[in-house]
Short mmCIF file of C-alpha atoms in Angstrom, two decimals:
data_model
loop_
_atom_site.label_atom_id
_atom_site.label_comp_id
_atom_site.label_asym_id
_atom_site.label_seq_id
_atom_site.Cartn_x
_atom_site.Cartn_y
_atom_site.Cartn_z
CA UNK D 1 28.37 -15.95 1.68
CA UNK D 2 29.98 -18.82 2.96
CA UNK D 3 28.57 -22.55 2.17
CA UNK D 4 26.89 -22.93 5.80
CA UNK D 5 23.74 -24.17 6.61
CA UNK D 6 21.24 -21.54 8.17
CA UNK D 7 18.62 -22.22 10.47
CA UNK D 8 15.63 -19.92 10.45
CA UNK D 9 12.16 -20.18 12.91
CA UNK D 10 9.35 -18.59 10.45
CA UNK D 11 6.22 -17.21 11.80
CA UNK D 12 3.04 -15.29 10.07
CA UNK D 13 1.64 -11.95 11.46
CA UNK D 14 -1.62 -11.01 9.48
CA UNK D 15 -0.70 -13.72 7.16
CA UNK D 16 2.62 -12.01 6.31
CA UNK D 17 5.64 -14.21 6.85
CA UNK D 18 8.54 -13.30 8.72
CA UNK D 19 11.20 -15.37 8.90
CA UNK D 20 13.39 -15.07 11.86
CA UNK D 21 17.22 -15.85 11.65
CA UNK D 22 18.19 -16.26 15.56
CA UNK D 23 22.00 -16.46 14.99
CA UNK D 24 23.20 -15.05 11.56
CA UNK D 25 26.13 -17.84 10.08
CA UNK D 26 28.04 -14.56 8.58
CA UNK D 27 29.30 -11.33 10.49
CA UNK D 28 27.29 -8.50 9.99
CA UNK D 29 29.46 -5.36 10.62
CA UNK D 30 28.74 -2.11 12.45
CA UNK D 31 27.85 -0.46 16.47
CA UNK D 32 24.29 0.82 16.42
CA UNK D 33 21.55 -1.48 14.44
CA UNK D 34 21.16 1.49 12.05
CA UNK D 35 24.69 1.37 11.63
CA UNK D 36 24.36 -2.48 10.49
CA UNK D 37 21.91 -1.78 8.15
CA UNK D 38 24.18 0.62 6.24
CA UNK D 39 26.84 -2.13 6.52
CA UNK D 40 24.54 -5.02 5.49
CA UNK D 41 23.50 -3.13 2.17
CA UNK D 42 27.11 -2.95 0.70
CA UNK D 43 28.48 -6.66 2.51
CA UNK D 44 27.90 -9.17 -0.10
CA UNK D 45 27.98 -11.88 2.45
CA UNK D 46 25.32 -10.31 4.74
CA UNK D 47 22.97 -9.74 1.14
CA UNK D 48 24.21 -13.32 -0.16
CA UNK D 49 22.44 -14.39 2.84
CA UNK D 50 18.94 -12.34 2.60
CA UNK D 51 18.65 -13.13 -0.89
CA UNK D 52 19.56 -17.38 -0.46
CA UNK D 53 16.63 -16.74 2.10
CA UNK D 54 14.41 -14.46 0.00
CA UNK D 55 14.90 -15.51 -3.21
CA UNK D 56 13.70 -18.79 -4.42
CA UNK D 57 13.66 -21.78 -4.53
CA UNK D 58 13.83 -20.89 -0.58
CA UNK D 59 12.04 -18.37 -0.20
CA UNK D 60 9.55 -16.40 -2.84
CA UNK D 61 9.14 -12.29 -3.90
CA UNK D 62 7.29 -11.66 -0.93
CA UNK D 63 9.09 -13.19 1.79
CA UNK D 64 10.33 -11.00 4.51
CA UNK D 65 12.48 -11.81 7.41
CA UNK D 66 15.15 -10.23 9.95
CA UNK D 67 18.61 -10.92 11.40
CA UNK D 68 18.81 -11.00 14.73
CA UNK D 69 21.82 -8.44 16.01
CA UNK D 70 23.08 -7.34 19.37
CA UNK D 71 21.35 -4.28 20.63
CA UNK D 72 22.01 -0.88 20.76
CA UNK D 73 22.55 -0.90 24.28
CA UNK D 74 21.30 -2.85 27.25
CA UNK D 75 18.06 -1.33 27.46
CA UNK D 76 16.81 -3.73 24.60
CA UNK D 77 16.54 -7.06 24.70
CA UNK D 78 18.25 -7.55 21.05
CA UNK D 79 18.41 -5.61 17.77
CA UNK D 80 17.67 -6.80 14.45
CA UNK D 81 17.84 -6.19 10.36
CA UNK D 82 15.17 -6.28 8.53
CA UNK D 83 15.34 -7.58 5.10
CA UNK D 84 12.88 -8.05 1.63
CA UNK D 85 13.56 -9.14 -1.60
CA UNK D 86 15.10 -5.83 -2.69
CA UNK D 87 17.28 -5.22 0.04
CA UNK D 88 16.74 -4.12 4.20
CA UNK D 89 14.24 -2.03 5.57
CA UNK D 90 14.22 0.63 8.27
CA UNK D 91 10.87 -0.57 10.31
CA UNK D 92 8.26 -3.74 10.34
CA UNK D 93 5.31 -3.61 12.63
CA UNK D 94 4.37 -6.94 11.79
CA UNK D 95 7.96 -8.60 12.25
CA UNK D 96 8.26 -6.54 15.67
CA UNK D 97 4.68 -8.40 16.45
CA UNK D 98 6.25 -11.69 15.32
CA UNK D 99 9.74 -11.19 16.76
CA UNK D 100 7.85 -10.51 20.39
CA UNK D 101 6.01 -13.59 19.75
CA UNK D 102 8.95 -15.74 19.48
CA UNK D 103 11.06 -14.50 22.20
CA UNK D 104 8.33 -15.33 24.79
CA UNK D 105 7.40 -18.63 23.26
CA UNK D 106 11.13 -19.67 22.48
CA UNK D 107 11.78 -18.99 25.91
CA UNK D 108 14.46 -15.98 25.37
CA UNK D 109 12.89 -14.09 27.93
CA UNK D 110 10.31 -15.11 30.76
CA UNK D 111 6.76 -14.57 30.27
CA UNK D 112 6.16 -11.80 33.40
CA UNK D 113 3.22 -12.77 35.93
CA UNK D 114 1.11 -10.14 34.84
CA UNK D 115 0.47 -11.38 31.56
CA UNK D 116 2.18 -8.55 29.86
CA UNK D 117 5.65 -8.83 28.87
CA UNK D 118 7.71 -5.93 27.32
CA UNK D 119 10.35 -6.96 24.70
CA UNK D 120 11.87 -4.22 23.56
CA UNK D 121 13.87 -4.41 20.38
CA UNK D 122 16.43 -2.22 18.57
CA UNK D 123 15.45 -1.66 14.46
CA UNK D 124 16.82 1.19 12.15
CA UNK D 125 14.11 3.39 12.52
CA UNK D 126 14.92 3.67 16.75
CA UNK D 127 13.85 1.62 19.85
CA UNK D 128 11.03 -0.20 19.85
CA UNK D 129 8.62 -2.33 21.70
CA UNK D 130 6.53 -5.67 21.40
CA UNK D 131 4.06 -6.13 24.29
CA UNK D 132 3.26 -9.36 24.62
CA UNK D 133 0.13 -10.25 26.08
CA UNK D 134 0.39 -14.05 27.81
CA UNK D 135 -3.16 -16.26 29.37
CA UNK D 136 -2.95 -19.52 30.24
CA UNK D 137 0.55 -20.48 29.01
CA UNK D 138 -0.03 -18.95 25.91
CA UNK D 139 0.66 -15.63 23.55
CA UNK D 140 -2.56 -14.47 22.95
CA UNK D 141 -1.57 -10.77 20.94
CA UNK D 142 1.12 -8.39 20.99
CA UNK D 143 0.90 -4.55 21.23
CA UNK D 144 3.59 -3.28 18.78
CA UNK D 145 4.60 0.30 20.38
CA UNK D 146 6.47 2.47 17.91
CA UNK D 147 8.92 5.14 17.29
CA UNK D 148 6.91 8.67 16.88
CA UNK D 149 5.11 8.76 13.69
CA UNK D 150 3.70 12.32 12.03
CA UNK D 151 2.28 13.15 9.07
CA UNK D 152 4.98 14.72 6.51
CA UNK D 153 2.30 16.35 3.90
CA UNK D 154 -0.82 16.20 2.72
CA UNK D 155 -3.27 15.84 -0.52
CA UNK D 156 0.02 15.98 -2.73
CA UNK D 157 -1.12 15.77 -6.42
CA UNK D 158 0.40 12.65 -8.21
CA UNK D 159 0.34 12.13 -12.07
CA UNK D 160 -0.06 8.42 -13.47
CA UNK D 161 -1.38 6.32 -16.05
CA UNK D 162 -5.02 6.16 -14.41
CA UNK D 163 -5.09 9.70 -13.85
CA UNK D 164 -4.14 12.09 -10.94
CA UNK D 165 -4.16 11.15 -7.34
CA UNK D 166 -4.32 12.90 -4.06
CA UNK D 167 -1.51 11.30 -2.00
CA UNK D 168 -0.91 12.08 1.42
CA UNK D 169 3.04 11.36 2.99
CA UNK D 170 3.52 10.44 6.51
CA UNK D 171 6.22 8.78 8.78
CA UNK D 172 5.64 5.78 10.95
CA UNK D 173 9.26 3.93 10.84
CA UNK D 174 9.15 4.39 7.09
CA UNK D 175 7.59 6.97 4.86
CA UNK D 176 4.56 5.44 3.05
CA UNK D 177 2.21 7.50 0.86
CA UNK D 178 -1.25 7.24 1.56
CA UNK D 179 -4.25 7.12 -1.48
CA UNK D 180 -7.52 6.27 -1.76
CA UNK D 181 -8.10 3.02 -3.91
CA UNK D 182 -11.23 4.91 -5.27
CA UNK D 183 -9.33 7.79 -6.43
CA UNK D 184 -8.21 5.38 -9.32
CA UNK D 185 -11.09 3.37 -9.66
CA UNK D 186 -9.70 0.72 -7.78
CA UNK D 187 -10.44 -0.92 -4.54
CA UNK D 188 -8.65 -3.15 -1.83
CA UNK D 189 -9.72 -6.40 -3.57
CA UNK D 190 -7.43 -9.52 -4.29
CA UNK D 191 -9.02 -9.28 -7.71
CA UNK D 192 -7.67 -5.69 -8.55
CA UNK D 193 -4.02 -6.86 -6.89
CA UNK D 194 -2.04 -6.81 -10.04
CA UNK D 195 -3.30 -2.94 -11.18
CA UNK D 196 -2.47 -2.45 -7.01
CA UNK D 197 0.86 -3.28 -7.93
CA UNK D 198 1.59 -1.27 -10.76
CA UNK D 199 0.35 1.84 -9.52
CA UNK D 200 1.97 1.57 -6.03
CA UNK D 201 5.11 1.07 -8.18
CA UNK D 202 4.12 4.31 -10.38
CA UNK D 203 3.52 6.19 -7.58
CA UNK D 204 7.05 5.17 -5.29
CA UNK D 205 8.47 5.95 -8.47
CA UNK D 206 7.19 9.48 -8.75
CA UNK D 207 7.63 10.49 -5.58
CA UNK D 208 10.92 8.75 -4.20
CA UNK D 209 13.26 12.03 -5.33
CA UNK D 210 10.51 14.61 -4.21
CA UNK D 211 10.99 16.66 -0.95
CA UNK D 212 7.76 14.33 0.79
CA UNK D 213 10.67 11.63 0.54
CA UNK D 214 13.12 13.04 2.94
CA UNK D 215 13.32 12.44 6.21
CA UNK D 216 13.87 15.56 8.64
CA UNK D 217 15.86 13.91 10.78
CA UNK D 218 17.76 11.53 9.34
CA UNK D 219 18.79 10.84 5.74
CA UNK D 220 18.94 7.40 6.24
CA UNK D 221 15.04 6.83 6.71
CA UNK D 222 14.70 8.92 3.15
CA UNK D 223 12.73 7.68 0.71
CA UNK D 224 9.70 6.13 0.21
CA UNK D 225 9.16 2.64 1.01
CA UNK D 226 5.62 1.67 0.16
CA UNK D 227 2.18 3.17 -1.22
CA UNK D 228 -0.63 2.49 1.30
CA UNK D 229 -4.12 1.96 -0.74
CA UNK D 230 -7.14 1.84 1.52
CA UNK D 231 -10.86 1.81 1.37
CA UNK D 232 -12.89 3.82 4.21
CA UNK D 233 -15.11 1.85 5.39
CA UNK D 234 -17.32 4.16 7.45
CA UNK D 235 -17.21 3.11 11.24
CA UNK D 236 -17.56 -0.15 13.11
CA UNK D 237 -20.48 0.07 14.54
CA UNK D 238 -18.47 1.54 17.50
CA UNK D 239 -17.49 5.06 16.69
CA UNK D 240 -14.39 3.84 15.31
CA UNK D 241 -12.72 4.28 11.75
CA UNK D 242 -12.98 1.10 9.50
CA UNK D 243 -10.36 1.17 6.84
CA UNK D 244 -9.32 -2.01 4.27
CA UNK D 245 -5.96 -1.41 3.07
CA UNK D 246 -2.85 -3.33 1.09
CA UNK D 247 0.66 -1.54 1.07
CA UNK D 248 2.84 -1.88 -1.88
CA UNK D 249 6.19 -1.91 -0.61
CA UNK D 250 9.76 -2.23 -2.00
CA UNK D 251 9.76 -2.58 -5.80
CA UNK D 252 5.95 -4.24 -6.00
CA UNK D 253 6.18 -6.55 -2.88
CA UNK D 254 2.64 -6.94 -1.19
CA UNK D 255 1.94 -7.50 2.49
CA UNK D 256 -0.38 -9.46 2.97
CA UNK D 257 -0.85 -8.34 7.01
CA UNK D 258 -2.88 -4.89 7.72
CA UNK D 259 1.54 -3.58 7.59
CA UNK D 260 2.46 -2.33 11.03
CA UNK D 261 4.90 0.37 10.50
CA UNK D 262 2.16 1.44 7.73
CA UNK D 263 -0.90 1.08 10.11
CA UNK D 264 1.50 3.63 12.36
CA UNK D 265 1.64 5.96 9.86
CA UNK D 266 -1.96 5.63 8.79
CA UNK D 267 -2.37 6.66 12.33
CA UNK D 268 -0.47 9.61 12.96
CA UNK D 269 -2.36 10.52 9.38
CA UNK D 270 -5.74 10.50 10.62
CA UNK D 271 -4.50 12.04 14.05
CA UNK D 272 -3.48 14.89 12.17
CA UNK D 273 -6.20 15.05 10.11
CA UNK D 274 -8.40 14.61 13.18
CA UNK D 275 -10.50 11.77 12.25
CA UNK D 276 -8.58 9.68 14.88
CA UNK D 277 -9.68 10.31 18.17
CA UNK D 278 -7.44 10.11 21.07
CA UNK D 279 -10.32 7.46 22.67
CA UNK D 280 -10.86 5.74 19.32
CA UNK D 281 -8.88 2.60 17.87
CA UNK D 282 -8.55 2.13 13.78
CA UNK D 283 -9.55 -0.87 12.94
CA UNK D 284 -7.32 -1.50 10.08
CA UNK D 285 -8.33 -4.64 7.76
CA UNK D 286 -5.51 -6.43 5.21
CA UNK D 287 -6.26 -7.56 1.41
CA UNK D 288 -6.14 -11.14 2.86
CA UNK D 289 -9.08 -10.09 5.75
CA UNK D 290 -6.80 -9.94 8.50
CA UNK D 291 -6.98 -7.37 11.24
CA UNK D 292 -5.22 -5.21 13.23
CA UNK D 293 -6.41 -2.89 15.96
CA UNK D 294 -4.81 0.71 15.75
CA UNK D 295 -4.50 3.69 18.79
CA UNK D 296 -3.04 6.81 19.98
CA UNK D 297 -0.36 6.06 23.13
CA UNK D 298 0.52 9.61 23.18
CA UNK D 299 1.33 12.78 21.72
CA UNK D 300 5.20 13.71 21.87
CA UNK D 301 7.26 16.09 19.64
CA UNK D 302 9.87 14.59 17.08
CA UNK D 303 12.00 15.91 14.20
CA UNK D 304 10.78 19.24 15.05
CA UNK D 305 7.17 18.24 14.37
CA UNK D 306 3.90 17.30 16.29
CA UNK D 307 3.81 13.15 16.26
CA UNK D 308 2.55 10.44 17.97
CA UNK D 309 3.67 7.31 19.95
CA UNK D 310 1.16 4.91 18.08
CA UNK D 311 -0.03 1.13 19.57
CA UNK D 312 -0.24 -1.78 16.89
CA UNK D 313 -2.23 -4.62 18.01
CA UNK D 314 -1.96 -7.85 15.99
CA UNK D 315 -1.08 -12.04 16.99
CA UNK D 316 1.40 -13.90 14.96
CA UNK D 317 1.83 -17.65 14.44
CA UNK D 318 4.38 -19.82 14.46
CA UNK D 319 4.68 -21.84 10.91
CA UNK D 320 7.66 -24.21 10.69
CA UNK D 321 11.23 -24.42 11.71
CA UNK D 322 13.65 -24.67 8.93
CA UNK D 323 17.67 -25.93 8.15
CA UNK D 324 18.38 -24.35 4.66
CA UNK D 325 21.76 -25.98 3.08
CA UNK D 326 23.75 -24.91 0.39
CA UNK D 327 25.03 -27.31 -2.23
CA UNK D 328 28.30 -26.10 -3.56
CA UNK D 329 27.15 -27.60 -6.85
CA UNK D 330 24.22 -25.39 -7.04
CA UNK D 331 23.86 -23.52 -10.13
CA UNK D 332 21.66 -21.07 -9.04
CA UNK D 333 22.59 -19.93 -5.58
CA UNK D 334 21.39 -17.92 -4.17
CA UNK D 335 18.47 -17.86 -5.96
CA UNK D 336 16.22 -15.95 -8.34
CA UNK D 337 13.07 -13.81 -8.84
CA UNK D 338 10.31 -13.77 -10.84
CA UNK D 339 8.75 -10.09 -10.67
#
C-alpha cells in the first residue's frame, strides 16, 4: 500500500476488539460489498493495509477490524469489509454491535427520540442491522439483527487426535461447527485455551473440503470459518439455556466476545434442535465472562431451507483513537505474526 498514515477509532464488544477504519487511505475495488470482499482478497494494497493494521507491532494475531465501504444501495447506511489476521471475513456480530455503536456516538447518524436507532449496514454475508438502544445521552446496548441463519447438519462424526467428536454445522453469516468441549475432555476455560486452539484448528481442517462446508446459496460464504466449543450450562434460573462458549476462528484466532455471527448460528442450532424456544433468550457467556443475550426474531425460509432471523444483544466500548504512520525506512512493514 501506499506510505499514508491511517487513522482508525477502535472499540471492544465482549472484550473483542474491532478496529474501525472510517475512510480507507487506498481504493478498494468492486459494486456490491460482497463484491469488495472478492476484490480486497487478491488487491495487495487493500491486504497491505489489513495486515499493517493486524499484524504487529500495530496490531496483534487476534485483532479484528473492518473497512468502512459505500453501501449496497441506499437502504443502508454504509457497507463495510471485515478483516482478521488471515484475510476478510463474510459476517461479525460483534463488529456490527461495535460499528452501530460508533455511528450513533460519532455522530454519523442521529440518535432517534425513541431511544432506538436502526443502523443498518451492508457486510458479505447480506444486509444487516445494529439497533442501537440510546438513555440519557448515551448507548446503552445494541441488538445485532442478522441475515437468516439455519442449521446445515447435525451430529457429524469428526476424527482427531483426542478422539472422535460429534460436530454439528450451521449457518449464521458464516458456517461454524458446533462441539461440545466435554466431548474431548475439555471445557471453556482460559486454562484449557491452547488445546482449544489446536483442536478448533484440527477440526476446520477436517471439515473445510466436506459437503457441511458449502454454502447452498452462494459459493462465496463456503467454508468453514470457526469451531464453536461450548459448555451447557443447564438454565438460568429463568427457563432459559445457559451456554459458555469460545469460537476458534480463522487459522487459530480466538474471540474473546460470546462471537455474534457464531451466537446466530448457535441459535438457529438449538431452534432446530428445539431446545430454543421461540419465548426464550440464550444466554450465551465468552471465555473472558462476557455476555451476550440471544433470541428468535422470526422464522423465514432461506436457501431453500427453514431458518431464522436471529437478535444478538451485546454493548461495545469505545477504547482509543489511533494515527498509525508508516516509516519508509521500516524494515518490517507491514508487520509480522507470531502463531
Amino acid at each position: 500500500m501506499a506510505q499514508s498514515d491511517v487513522r482508525t477509532v477502535d472499540y471492544h464488544t465482549g472484550g473483542e476488539p474491532f478496529r474501525i477504519v472510517a475512510e480507507p487511505p487506498v481504493a478498494i475495488g468492486g459494486g456490491a460489498v460482497a463484491e469488495r470482499r472478492v476484490v480486497a482478497i487478491s488487491d495487495p494494497a487493500v491486504d497491505g493495509l489489513r495486515r499493517m493494521l493486524c499484524f504487529e507491532p500495530r496490531g496483534h494475531a487476534d485483532m479484528y477490524g473492518g473497512f468502512i465501504t459505500p453501501p449496497d444501495d441506499d437502504g443502508a447506511l454504509f457497507g463495510v469489509l471485515f478483516w482478521h489476521k488471515d484475510g476478510f471475513s463474510t459476517a461479525c456480530g460483534h463488529g456490527t454491535i461495535a460499528l452501530g455503536t460508533w455511528a450513533v456516538e460519532s455522530g454519523l447518524i442521529e440518535a432517534d427520540s425513541s431511544g432506538v436507532t436502526d443502523v443498518v449496514i451492508d457486510v458479505p454475508s447480506g444486509r444487516v442491522t445494529a439497533r442501537v438502544h440510546t438513555a440519557d445521552g448515551r448507548v446503552s446496548g445494541v441488538d445485532f439483527v442478522n441475515v437468516p441463519s439455519y442449521m446445515i447438519a447435525e451430529n457429524v462424526p469428526v476424527p482427531t487426535t483426542r478422539g472422535e467428536v460429534r460436530a454439528d454445522i450451521a449457518y449464521g453469516g458464516a458456517i461454524y461447527a458446533h462441539v461440545a468441549a466435554s466431548a474431548a475432555g475439555l471445557a471453556v476455560e482460559p486454562r484449557h485455551i491452547d488445546r482449544l486452539i489446536a483442536l478448533g484448528r484440527e477440526i476446520k481442517r477436517t471439515l473445510n473440503d466436506s459437503e457441511h462446508a458449502r454454502h447452498p446459496g452462494d459459493e462465496r460464504l463456503s467454508g468453514i470459518y470457526g469451531t464453536i466449543f461450548y459448555d451447557d450450562l443447564g438454565d438460568d434460573g429463568e427457563g432459559n439455556p445457559h451456554q459458555r462458549n469460545v469460537t476458534i476462528f480463522a487459522d487459530g484466532q480466538v474471540d474473546r466476545s460470546p462471537c455474534g455471527s457464531g451466537t446466530a448460528s448457535r441459535v438457529a442450532m438449538l431452534s432446530a434442535a428445539g431446545r430454543l424456544r421461540d419465548d426464550r433468550r440464550l444466554v450465551h457467556d465468552s471465555i473472558v465472562g462476557s455476555r451476550f443475550h440471544a433470541r428468535v426474531l422470526h422464522h423465514v425460509t432461506a436457501d431453500g431451507r427453514l431458518a431464522v432471523i436471529p437478535v444478538v444483544s451485546g454493548t461495545a466500548h469505545k477504547t482509543g483513537e489511533h494515527l498509525f504512520v508508516v516509516d519508509p525506512a521500516d524494515e518490517l512493514f507491514p508487520g509480522f505474526v507470531l502463531r
